[in-house]
PDB file of N, CA, C and O in Angstrom:
ATOM      1  N   UNK A   1       0.895  -0.934  -0.036  1.00 62.00           N
ATOM      2  CA  UNK A   1       0.155  -0.128  -0.016  1.00 62.00           C
ATOM      3  C   UNK A   1       0.630   1.464  -0.036  1.00 62.00           C
ATOM      4  O   UNK A   1       0.783   2.483  -0.333  1.00 62.00           O
ATOM      5  N   UNK A   2       1.802   1.429   0.203  1.00 75.00           N
ATOM      6  CA  UNK A   2       2.607   2.282   1.077  1.00 75.00           C
ATOM      7  C   UNK A   2       3.407   2.358  -0.607  1.00 75.00           C
ATOM      8  O   UNK A   2       3.667   3.367  -0.919  1.00 75.00           O
ATOM      9  N   UNK A   3       3.776   1.732  -1.900  1.00 77.00           N
ATOM     10  CA  UNK A   3       4.553   1.620  -2.858  1.00 77.00           C
ATOM     11  C   UNK A   3       3.553   2.757  -3.480  1.00 77.00           C
ATOM     12  O   UNK A   3       3.825   3.788  -4.607  1.00 77.00           O
ATOM     13  N   UNK A   4       1.823   2.248  -3.475  1.00 78.00           N
ATOM     14  CA  UNK A   4       1.100   3.030  -4.355  1.00 78.00           C
ATOM     15  C   UNK A   4       1.092   4.642  -4.190  1.00 78.00           C
ATOM     16  O   UNK A   4       0.912   5.865  -4.862  1.00 78.00           O
ATOM     17  N   UNK A   5       1.086   5.071  -2.553  1.00 82.00           N
ATOM     18  CA  UNK A   5       1.181   6.111  -2.054  1.00 82.00           C
ATOM     19  C   UNK A   5       2.255   7.015  -2.566  1.00 82.00           C
ATOM     20  O   UNK A   5       2.433   8.339  -3.281  1.00 82.00           O
ATOM     21  N   UNK A   6       3.440   6.170  -2.457  1.00 87.00           N
ATOM     22  CA  UNK A   6       4.944   6.888  -2.957  1.00 87.00           C
ATOM     23  C   UNK A   6       4.703   7.632  -4.494  1.00 87.00           C
ATOM     24  O   UNK A   6       5.002   8.722  -5.251  1.00 87.00           O
ATOM     25  N   UNK A   7       4.493   6.271  -5.405  1.00 87.00           N
ATOM     26  CA  UNK A   7       3.891   6.627  -6.806  1.00 87.00           C
ATOM     27  C   UNK A   7       2.506   8.144  -6.761  1.00 87.00           C
ATOM     28  O   UNK A   7       3.105   8.557  -7.813  1.00 87.00           O
ATOM     29  N   UNK A   8       1.795   7.806  -6.324  1.00 87.00           N
ATOM     30  CA  UNK A   8       0.919   9.003  -6.559  1.00 87.00           C
ATOM     31  C   UNK A   8       1.471  10.186  -5.795  1.00 87.00           C
ATOM     32  O   UNK A   8       1.108  10.914  -6.424  1.00 87.00           O
ATOM     33  N   UNK A   9       2.479  10.803  -4.941  1.00 89.00           N
ATOM     34  CA  UNK A   9       2.560  11.609  -4.890  1.00 89.00           C
ATOM     35  C   UNK A   9       3.397  12.067  -5.672  1.00 89.00           C
ATOM     36  O   UNK A   9       3.713  13.167  -6.183  1.00 89.00           O
ATOM     37  N   UNK A  10       4.321  11.082  -5.880  1.00 90.00           N
ATOM     38  CA  UNK A  10       5.496  11.501  -7.328  1.00 90.00           C
ATOM     39  C   UNK A  10       4.300  12.261  -8.144  1.00 90.00           C
ATOM     40  O   UNK A  10       4.778  12.511  -9.137  1.00 90.00           O
ATOM     41  N   UNK A  11       3.649  11.487  -9.072  1.00 90.00           N
ATOM     42  CA  UNK A  11       2.533  11.439  -9.566  1.00 90.00           C
ATOM     43  C   UNK A  11       1.897  12.362  -9.498  1.00 90.00           C
ATOM     44  O   UNK A  11       1.391  13.226 -10.656  1.00 90.00           O
ATOM     45  N   UNK A  12       1.344  12.993  -8.493  1.00 89.00           N
ATOM     46  CA  UNK A  12       0.894  14.198  -8.485  1.00 89.00           C
ATOM     47  C   UNK A  12       1.173  15.192  -8.597  1.00 89.00           C
ATOM     48  O   UNK A  12       1.248  16.483  -9.048  1.00 89.00           O
ATOM     49  N   UNK A  13       2.531  15.163  -8.055  1.00 91.00           N
ATOM     50  CA  UNK A  13       3.830  16.415  -8.134  1.00 91.00           C
ATOM     51  C   UNK A  13       3.807  16.826  -9.911  1.00 91.00           C
ATOM     52  O   UNK A  13       3.681  18.305  -9.804  1.00 91.00           O
ATOM     53  N   UNK A  14       4.006  15.712 -10.384  1.00 89.00           N
ATOM     54  CA  UNK A  14       4.447  16.038 -12.055  1.00 89.00           C
ATOM     55  C   UNK A  14       3.536  16.648 -12.359  1.00 89.00           C
ATOM     56  O   UNK A  14       3.468  17.338 -13.053  1.00 89.00           O
ATOM     57  N   UNK A  15       1.524  16.144 -12.075  1.00 90.00           N
ATOM     58  CA  UNK A  15       1.125  16.448 -12.903  1.00 90.00           C
ATOM     59  C   UNK A  15       0.350  18.004 -12.737  1.00 90.00           C
ATOM     60  O   UNK A  15       0.129  18.725 -13.445  1.00 90.00           O
ATOM     61  N   UNK A  16       0.560  18.358 -11.362  1.00 89.00           N
ATOM     62  CA  UNK A  16      -0.026  19.324 -10.686  1.00 89.00           C
ATOM     63  C   UNK A  16       0.992  20.178 -11.212  1.00 89.00           C
ATOM     64  O   UNK A  16       0.658  21.419 -11.748  1.00 89.00           O
ATOM     65  N   UNK A  17       2.685  20.623 -11.213  1.00 89.00           N
ATOM     66  CA  UNK A  17       3.335  21.579 -11.990  1.00 89.00           C
ATOM     67  C   UNK A  17       3.208  21.600 -13.597  1.00 89.00           C
ATOM     68  O   UNK A  17       3.529  22.713 -13.908  1.00 89.00           O
ATOM     69  N   UNK A  18       2.967  20.392 -13.871  1.00 88.00           N
ATOM     70  CA  UNK A  18       2.955  20.369 -15.674  1.00 88.00           C
ATOM     71  C   UNK A  18       1.895  20.839 -16.051  1.00 88.00           C
ATOM     72  O   UNK A  18       2.380  22.092 -16.873  1.00 88.00           O
ATOM     73  N   UNK A  19       0.426  21.136 -15.141  1.00 87.00           N
ATOM     74  CA  UNK A  19      -0.721  21.567 -15.534  1.00 87.00           C
ATOM     75  C   UNK A  19      -0.968  22.542 -15.605  1.00 87.00           C
ATOM     76  O   UNK A  19      -1.274  23.799 -15.692  1.00 87.00           O
ATOM     77  N   UNK A  20       0.092  23.112 -13.867  1.00 87.00           N
ATOM     78  CA  UNK A  20      -0.024  24.226 -13.425  1.00 87.00           C
ATOM     79  C   UNK A  20       0.365  25.450 -14.848  1.00 87.00           C
ATOM     80  O   UNK A  20       0.306  26.273 -15.197  1.00 87.00           O
ATOM     81  N   UNK A  21       1.923  24.860 -15.405  1.00 86.00           N
ATOM     82  CA  UNK A  21       2.588  25.490 -16.508  1.00 86.00           C
ATOM     83  C   UNK A  21       1.605  26.328 -17.454  1.00 86.00           C
ATOM     84  O   UNK A  21       1.600  26.927 -18.260  1.00 86.00           O
ATOM     85  N   UNK A  22       0.588  24.902 -18.191  1.00 84.00           N
ATOM     86  CA  UNK A  22      -0.090  24.742 -18.855  1.00 84.00           C
ATOM     87  C   UNK A  22      -0.836  25.655 -19.043  1.00 84.00           C
ATOM     88  O   UNK A  22      -1.564  26.549 -19.855  1.00 84.00           O
ATOM     89  N   UNK A  23      -1.547  25.767 -17.787  1.00 86.00           N
ATOM     90  CA  UNK A  23      -2.720  26.827 -17.606  1.00 86.00           C
ATOM     91  C   UNK A  23      -2.751  28.563 -17.472  1.00 86.00           C
ATOM     92  O   UNK A  23      -2.633  28.934 -18.180  1.00 86.00           O
ATOM     93  N   UNK A  24      -0.799  28.483 -16.964  1.00 87.00           N
ATOM     94  CA  UNK A  24      -0.540  29.864 -17.046  1.00 87.00           C
ATOM     95  C   UNK A  24       0.103  30.016 -18.406  1.00 87.00           C
ATOM     96  O   UNK A  24       0.215  31.171 -18.627  1.00 87.00           O
ATOM     97  N   UNK A  25       0.233  29.019 -19.637  1.00 83.00           N
ATOM     98  CA  UNK A  25       0.164  29.137 -20.478  1.00 83.00           C
ATOM     99  C   UNK A  25      -0.334  29.945 -21.805  1.00 83.00           C
ATOM    100  O   UNK A  25      -0.339  29.848 -22.661  1.00 83.00           O
ATOM    101  N   UNK A  26      -1.849  29.771 -21.217  1.00 82.00           N
ATOM    102  CA  UNK A  26      -2.954  30.083 -21.316  1.00 82.00           C
ATOM    103  C   UNK A  26      -3.522  29.063 -22.295  1.00 82.00           C
ATOM    104  O   UNK A  26      -4.241  28.867 -23.174  1.00 82.00           O
ATOM    105  N   UNK A  27      -3.681  27.581 -21.450  1.00 78.00           N
ATOM    106  CA  UNK A  27      -4.511  26.377 -22.163  1.00 78.00           C
ATOM    107  C   UNK A  27      -5.884  26.200 -22.096  1.00 78.00           C
ATOM    108  O   UNK A  27      -6.034  27.363 -21.448  1.00 78.00           O
ATOM    109  N   UNK A  28      -6.205  25.867 -22.982  1.00 85.00           N
ATOM    110  CA  UNK A  28      -7.744  25.214 -22.890  1.00 85.00           C
ATOM    111  C   UNK A  28      -8.173  24.899 -21.363  1.00 85.00           C
ATOM    112  O   UNK A  28      -7.613  24.597 -20.636  1.00 85.00           O
ATOM    113  N   UNK A  29      -9.349  23.987 -21.491  1.00 85.00           N
ATOM    114  CA  UNK A  29      -9.769  23.174 -19.941  1.00 85.00           C
ATOM    115  C   UNK A  29      -9.462  22.160 -19.691  1.00 85.00           C
ATOM    116  O   UNK A  29      -9.656  21.391 -18.981  1.00 85.00           O
ATOM    117  N   UNK A  30      -8.296  21.340 -21.216  1.00 86.00           N
ATOM    118  CA  UNK A  30      -7.361  20.148 -20.608  1.00 86.00           C
ATOM    119  C   UNK A  30      -7.081  20.366 -19.636  1.00 86.00           C
ATOM    120  O   UNK A  30      -6.956  18.890 -18.950  1.00 86.00           O
ATOM    121  N   UNK A  31      -6.386  21.103 -18.707  1.00 87.00           N
ATOM    122  CA  UNK A  31      -5.067  20.593 -17.748  1.00 87.00           C
ATOM    123  C   UNK A  31      -6.234  20.299 -16.486  1.00 87.00           C
ATOM    124  O   UNK A  31      -5.871  19.760 -16.105  1.00 87.00           O
ATOM    125  N   UNK A  32      -7.340  21.161 -16.613  1.00 89.00           N
ATOM    126  CA  UNK A  32      -8.189  20.865 -15.479  1.00 89.00           C
ATOM    127  C   UNK A  32      -9.087  19.906 -14.982  1.00 89.00           C
ATOM    128  O   UNK A  32      -9.243  18.808 -14.562  1.00 89.00           O
ATOM    129  N   UNK A  33      -9.043  19.037 -16.530  1.00 89.00           N
ATOM    130  CA  UNK A  33      -9.657  17.426 -16.913  1.00 89.00           C
ATOM    131  C   UNK A  33      -8.715  16.875 -16.197  1.00 89.00           C
ATOM    132  O   UNK A  33      -9.285  15.905 -15.744  1.00 89.00           O
ATOM    133  N   UNK A  34      -7.236  16.855 -16.591  1.00 88.00           N
ATOM    134  CA  UNK A  34      -6.200  15.975 -16.172  1.00 88.00           C
ATOM    135  C   UNK A  34      -6.078  16.133 -14.770  1.00 88.00           C
ATOM    136  O   UNK A  34      -5.502  14.996 -14.400  1.00 88.00           O
ATOM    137  N   UNK A  35      -6.107  17.221 -14.173  1.00 90.00           N
ATOM    138  CA  UNK A  35      -6.120  17.619 -12.637  1.00 90.00           C
ATOM    139  C   UNK A  35      -7.435  16.496 -11.942  1.00 90.00           C
ATOM    140  O   UNK A  35      -7.150  15.943 -11.145  1.00 90.00           O
ATOM    141  N   UNK A  36      -8.337  16.456 -12.290  1.00 91.00           N
ATOM    142  CA  UNK A  36      -9.639  15.985 -12.347  1.00 91.00           C
ATOM    143  C   UNK A  36      -9.701  14.748 -12.214  1.00 91.00           C
ATOM    144  O   UNK A  36      -9.698  13.866 -11.404  1.00 91.00           O
ATOM    145  N   UNK A  37      -8.849  14.219 -12.858  1.00 91.00           N
ATOM    146  CA  UNK A  37      -8.780  12.310 -13.710  1.00 91.00           C
ATOM    147  C   UNK A  37      -7.847  12.063 -12.534  1.00 91.00           C
ATOM    148  O   UNK A  37      -8.353  10.738 -12.144  1.00 91.00           O
ATOM    149  N   UNK A  38      -6.957  12.709 -12.471  1.00 91.00           N
ATOM    150  CA  UNK A  38      -6.035  12.405 -11.291  1.00 91.00           C
ATOM    151  C   UNK A  38      -6.618  12.183 -10.048  1.00 91.00           C
ATOM    152  O   UNK A  38      -6.626  11.260  -9.584  1.00 91.00           O
ATOM    153  N   UNK A  39      -6.755  13.157  -9.635  1.00 91.00           N
ATOM    154  CA  UNK A  39      -7.852  13.254  -8.289  1.00 91.00           C
ATOM    155  C   UNK A  39      -8.814  11.704  -8.033  1.00 91.00           C
ATOM    156  O   UNK A  39      -8.618  11.439  -7.096  1.00 91.00           O
ATOM    157  N   UNK A  40      -9.533  12.000  -8.809  1.00 92.00           N
ATOM    158  CA  UNK A  40     -10.711  10.624  -9.580  1.00 92.00           C
ATOM    159  C   UNK A  40     -10.035   9.135  -9.421  1.00 92.00           C
ATOM    160  O   UNK A  40     -10.230   8.386  -8.606  1.00 92.00           O
ATOM    161  N   UNK A  41      -8.717   9.208  -9.970  1.00 91.00           N
ATOM    162  CA  UNK A  41      -8.091   8.065  -9.839  1.00 91.00           C
ATOM    163  C   UNK A  41      -7.074   7.364  -8.894  1.00 91.00           C
ATOM    164  O   UNK A  41      -7.267   6.419  -8.675  1.00 91.00           O
ATOM    165  N   UNK A  42      -6.751   8.402  -8.168  1.00 89.00           N
ATOM    166  CA  UNK A  42      -6.323   8.509  -6.640  1.00 89.00           C
ATOM    167  C   UNK A  42      -7.610   8.039  -5.456  1.00 89.00           C
ATOM    168  O   UNK A  42      -7.351   7.047  -5.075  1.00 89.00           O
ATOM    169  N   UNK A  43      -8.404   8.514  -5.792  1.00 90.00           N
ATOM    170  CA  UNK A  43      -9.452   8.113  -4.500  1.00 90.00           C
ATOM    171  C   UNK A  43     -10.057   6.875  -4.957  1.00 90.00           C
ATOM    172  O   UNK A  43     -10.477   5.941  -4.242  1.00 90.00           O
ATOM    173  N   UNK A  44     -10.333   6.368  -6.550  1.00 90.00           N
ATOM    174  CA  UNK A  44     -10.271   4.962  -6.632  1.00 90.00           C
ATOM    175  C   UNK A  44      -9.718   3.950  -6.121  1.00 90.00           C
ATOM    176  O   UNK A  44      -9.365   2.662  -6.014  1.00 90.00           O
ATOM    177  N   UNK A  45      -7.850   4.464  -6.544  1.00 87.00           N
ATOM    178  CA  UNK A  45      -7.148   3.667  -6.107  1.00 87.00           C
ATOM    179  C   UNK A  45      -7.103   2.879  -4.291  1.00 87.00           C
ATOM    180  O   UNK A  45      -7.020   2.030  -3.795  1.00 87.00           O
ATOM    181  N   UNK A  46      -7.020   4.068  -3.455  1.00 85.00           N
ATOM    182  CA  UNK A  46      -7.317   3.971  -2.542  1.00 85.00           C
ATOM    183  C   UNK A  46      -8.921   3.067  -1.812  1.00 85.00           C
ATOM    184  O   UNK A  46      -8.791   2.622  -0.678  1.00 85.00           O
ATOM    185  N   UNK A  47      -9.582   3.836  -2.451  1.00 88.00           N
ATOM    186  CA  UNK A  47     -11.068   2.547  -2.250  1.00 88.00           C
ATOM    187  C   UNK A  47     -11.263   1.025  -2.734  1.00 88.00           C
ATOM    188  O   UNK A  47     -11.629   0.627  -2.617  1.00 88.00           O
ATOM    189  N   UNK A  48      -9.566   0.966  -3.520  1.00 85.00           N
ATOM    190  CA  UNK A  48      -9.977  -0.531  -3.946  1.00 85.00           C
ATOM    191  C   UNK A  48     -10.705  -0.699  -5.220  1.00 85.00           C
ATOM    192  O   UNK A  48     -11.258  -1.878  -5.283  1.00 85.00           O
ATOM    193  N   UNK A  49     -11.266   0.056  -5.795  1.00 86.00           N
ATOM    194  CA  UNK A  49     -12.029   0.167  -6.601  1.00 86.00           C
ATOM    195  C   UNK A  49     -11.585  -0.346  -7.641  1.00 86.00           C
ATOM    196  O   UNK A  49     -11.517   1.154  -8.743  1.00 86.00           O
ATOM    197  N   UNK A  50     -11.483  -1.184  -8.634  1.00 86.00           N
ATOM    198  CA  UNK A  50     -10.672  -1.324  -9.916  1.00 86.00           C
ATOM    199  C   UNK A  50      -9.258  -0.360  -9.868  1.00 86.00           C
ATOM    200  O   UNK A  50      -8.645   0.217 -10.859  1.00 86.00           O
ATOM    201  N   UNK A  51      -7.833  -1.006  -9.001  1.00 84.00           N
ATOM    202  CA  UNK A  51      -6.869  -0.413  -8.327  1.00 84.00           C
ATOM    203  C   UNK A  51      -6.084  -0.395  -9.859  1.00 84.00           C
ATOM    204  O   UNK A  51      -5.819   0.531  -9.979  1.00 84.00           O
ATOM    205  N   UNK A  52      -5.953  -1.867 -10.717  1.00 88.00           N
ATOM    206  CA  UNK A  52      -5.460  -1.720 -11.718  1.00 88.00           C
ATOM    207  C   UNK A  52      -5.372  -0.924 -12.895  1.00 88.00           C
ATOM    208  O   UNK A  52      -4.417  -0.170 -13.516  1.00 88.00           O
ATOM    209  N   UNK A  53      -6.668  -0.718 -13.015  1.00 91.00           N
ATOM    210  CA  UNK A  53      -7.410  -0.058 -14.187  1.00 91.00           C
ATOM    211  C   UNK A  53      -6.742   1.811 -13.878  1.00 91.00           C
ATOM    212  O   UNK A  53      -6.503   2.100 -14.508  1.00 91.00           O
ATOM    213  N   UNK A  54      -7.078   1.690 -12.695  1.00 89.00           N
ATOM    214  CA  UNK A  54      -6.923   3.441 -11.749  1.00 89.00           C
ATOM    215  C   UNK A  54      -5.201   4.003 -12.092  1.00 89.00           C
ATOM    216  O   UNK A  54      -4.601   4.571 -12.145  1.00 89.00           O
ATOM    217  N   UNK A  55      -4.359   2.447 -11.747  1.00 88.00           N
ATOM    218  CA  UNK A  55      -2.930   2.712 -11.825  1.00 88.00           C
ATOM    219  C   UNK A  55      -2.707   2.943 -12.843  1.00 88.00           C
ATOM    220  O   UNK A  55      -1.639   3.764 -13.840  1.00 88.00           O
ATOM    221  N   UNK A  56      -3.103   2.490 -14.242  1.00 91.00           N
ATOM    222  CA  UNK A  56      -2.856   2.850 -15.346  1.00 91.00           C
ATOM    223  C   UNK A  56      -3.112   3.936 -16.269  1.00 91.00           C
ATOM    224  O   UNK A  56      -2.541   4.506 -16.658  1.00 91.00           O
ATOM    225  N   UNK A  57      -4.339   4.532 -15.498  1.00 91.00           N
ATOM    226  CA  UNK A  57      -4.610   5.752 -15.916  1.00 91.00           C
ATOM    227  C   UNK A  57      -3.803   6.502 -15.287  1.00 91.00           C
ATOM    228  O   UNK A  57      -3.276   7.675 -16.236  1.00 91.00           O
ATOM    229  N   UNK A  58      -2.967   6.430 -14.299  1.00 91.00           N
ATOM    230  CA  UNK A  58      -2.366   7.849 -13.576  1.00 91.00           C
ATOM    231  C   UNK A  58      -0.945   7.576 -14.666  1.00 91.00           C
ATOM    232  O   UNK A  58      -0.868   8.730 -14.823  1.00 91.00           O
ATOM    233  N   UNK A  59      -0.634   6.682 -14.625  1.00 91.00           N
ATOM    234  CA  UNK A  59       0.642   6.408 -15.405  1.00 91.00           C
ATOM    235  C   UNK A  59       0.375   7.070 -16.864  1.00 91.00           C
ATOM    236  O   UNK A  59       1.595   7.411 -17.007  1.00 91.00           O
ATOM    237  N   UNK A  60      -0.767   7.282 -17.225  1.00 92.00           N
ATOM    238  CA  UNK A  60      -1.199   7.727 -18.259  1.00 92.00           C
ATOM    239  C   UNK A  60      -1.161   9.430 -18.523  1.00 92.00           C
ATOM    240  O   UNK A  60      -0.524   9.992 -19.431  1.00 92.00           O
ATOM    241  N   UNK A  61      -1.613   9.276 -17.219  1.00 91.00           N
ATOM    242  CA  UNK A  61      -1.339  11.182 -17.345  1.00 91.00           C
ATOM    243  C   UNK A  61      -0.252  11.705 -16.884  1.00 91.00           C
ATOM    244  O   UNK A  61       0.398  12.530 -16.858  1.00 91.00           O
ATOM    245  N   UNK A  62       0.342  10.762 -16.001  1.00 91.00           N
ATOM    246  CA  UNK A  62       2.064  11.181 -15.886  1.00 91.00           C
ATOM    247  C   UNK A  62       2.747  11.066 -17.600  1.00 91.00           C
ATOM    248  O   UNK A  62       3.345  12.364 -17.131  1.00 91.00           O
ATOM    249  N   UNK A  63       2.370  10.722 -18.541  1.00 91.00           N
ATOM    250  CA  UNK A  63       3.148  11.013 -19.285  1.00 91.00           C
ATOM    251  C   UNK A  63       2.658  11.636 -20.429  1.00 91.00           C
ATOM    252  O   UNK A  63       3.191  12.426 -20.899  1.00 91.00           O
ATOM    253  N   UNK A  64       1.383  11.732 -19.935  1.00 88.00           N
ATOM    254  CA  UNK A  64       0.946  12.802 -20.774  1.00 88.00           C
ATOM    255  C   UNK A  64       1.257  14.326 -20.355  1.00 88.00           C
ATOM    256  O   UNK A  64       1.666  15.870 -20.563  1.00 88.00           O
ATOM    257  N   UNK A  65       1.377  14.631 -18.954  1.00 88.00           N
ATOM    258  CA  UNK A  65       2.164  15.684 -18.070  1.00 88.00           C
ATOM    259  C   UNK A  65       3.292  16.278 -19.048  1.00 88.00           C
ATOM    260  O   UNK A  65       4.401  16.976 -18.591  1.00 88.00           O
ATOM    261  N   UNK A  66       4.293  14.798 -18.601  1.00 88.00           N
ATOM    262  CA  UNK A  66       6.191  14.909 -18.952  1.00 88.00           C
ATOM    263  C   UNK A  66       5.999  15.154 -20.419  1.00 88.00           C
ATOM    264  O   UNK A  66       6.800  16.135 -20.420  1.00 88.00           O
ATOM    265  N   UNK A  67       4.815  14.918 -21.378  1.00 86.00           N
ATOM    266  CA  UNK A  67       4.799  15.450 -22.783  1.00 86.00           C
ATOM    267  C   UNK A  67       4.475  17.133 -22.499  1.00 86.00           C
ATOM    268  O   UNK A  67       5.031  17.769 -23.270  1.00 86.00           O
ATOM    269  N   UNK A  68       3.705  17.886 -21.710  1.00 84.00           N
ATOM    270  CA  UNK A  68       3.689  19.161 -21.909  1.00 84.00           C
ATOM    271  C   UNK A  68       4.378  19.879 -21.372  1.00 84.00           C
ATOM    272  O   UNK A  68       4.987  21.123 -21.290  1.00 84.00           O
ATOM    273  N   UNK A  69       5.722  18.939 -20.579  1.00 83.00           N
ATOM    274  CA  UNK A  69       6.843  19.526 -19.831  1.00 83.00           C
ATOM    275  C   UNK A  69       7.926  19.964 -20.712  1.00 83.00           C
ATOM    276  O   UNK A  69       8.575  20.198 -20.786  1.00 83.00           O
ATOM    277  N   UNK A  70       8.220  19.371 -22.138  1.00 83.00           N
ATOM    278  CA  UNK A  70       9.067  18.682 -22.920  1.00 83.00           C
ATOM    279  C   UNK A  70       9.475  20.510 -23.294  1.00 83.00           C
ATOM    280  O   UNK A  70      10.813  20.245 -23.383  1.00 83.00           O
ATOM    281  N   UNK A  71       8.458  21.107 -23.806  1.00 80.00           N
ATOM    282  CA  UNK A  71       9.076  22.837 -24.374  1.00 80.00           C
ATOM    283  C   UNK A  71       9.659  22.783 -23.454  1.00 80.00           C
ATOM    284  O   UNK A  71      10.814  23.693 -23.453  1.00 80.00           O
ATOM    285  N   UNK A  72       9.183  22.886 -21.640  1.00 75.00           N
ATOM    286  CA  UNK A  72      10.233  23.866 -20.855  1.00 75.00           C
ATOM    287  C   UNK A  72      11.296  22.993 -20.470  1.00 75.00           C
ATOM    288  O   UNK A  72      12.490  23.888 -20.356  1.00 75.00           O
ATOM    289  N   UNK A  73      11.686  22.290 -21.041  1.00 77.00           N
ATOM    290  CA  UNK A  73      13.128  21.212 -20.748  1.00 77.00           C
ATOM    291  C   UNK A  73      13.535  21.207 -21.486  1.00 77.00           C
ATOM    292  O   UNK A  73      15.014  21.608 -21.130  1.00 77.00           O
ATOM    293  N   UNK A  74      13.498  21.708 -22.759  1.00 82.00           N
ATOM    294  CA  UNK A  74      14.698  21.597 -24.252  1.00 82.00           C
ATOM    295  C   UNK A  74      14.435  22.887 -24.698  1.00 82.00           C
ATOM    296  O   UNK A  74      15.042  22.792 -25.854  1.00 82.00           O
ATOM    297  N   UNK A  75      13.566  23.917 -23.998  1.00 75.00           N
ATOM    298  CA  UNK A  75      14.000  25.462 -24.482  1.00 75.00           C
ATOM    299  C   UNK A  75      15.141  26.038 -24.984  1.00 75.00           C
ATOM    300  O   UNK A  75      15.838  25.566 -23.446  1.00 75.00           O
ATOM    301  N   UNK A  76      15.368  26.536 -25.518  1.00 68.00           N
ATOM    302  CA  UNK A  76      16.853  27.296 -25.076  1.00 68.00           C
ATOM    303  C   UNK A  76      17.252  28.338 -24.471  1.00 68.00           C
ATOM    304  O   UNK A  76      15.812  28.977 -24.136  1.00 68.00           O
TER     305      UNK A  76
END
């Protein structure tokens, strides 16, 4: 159970930071949807309701969030 919490903390930090940068950059409502999906997936993992599926969704959200961070990491 503790490994899931550590994964969710790291995933939450990545998601919140990258989506906040996207919101500040003038993005549409997609960052809000991604953050809401992350919160829903966390609570579903805690309640043991389809845990494996929600872990995969969290992983996909982290990959999407890291993809939005790429221009900030490799900008000149």
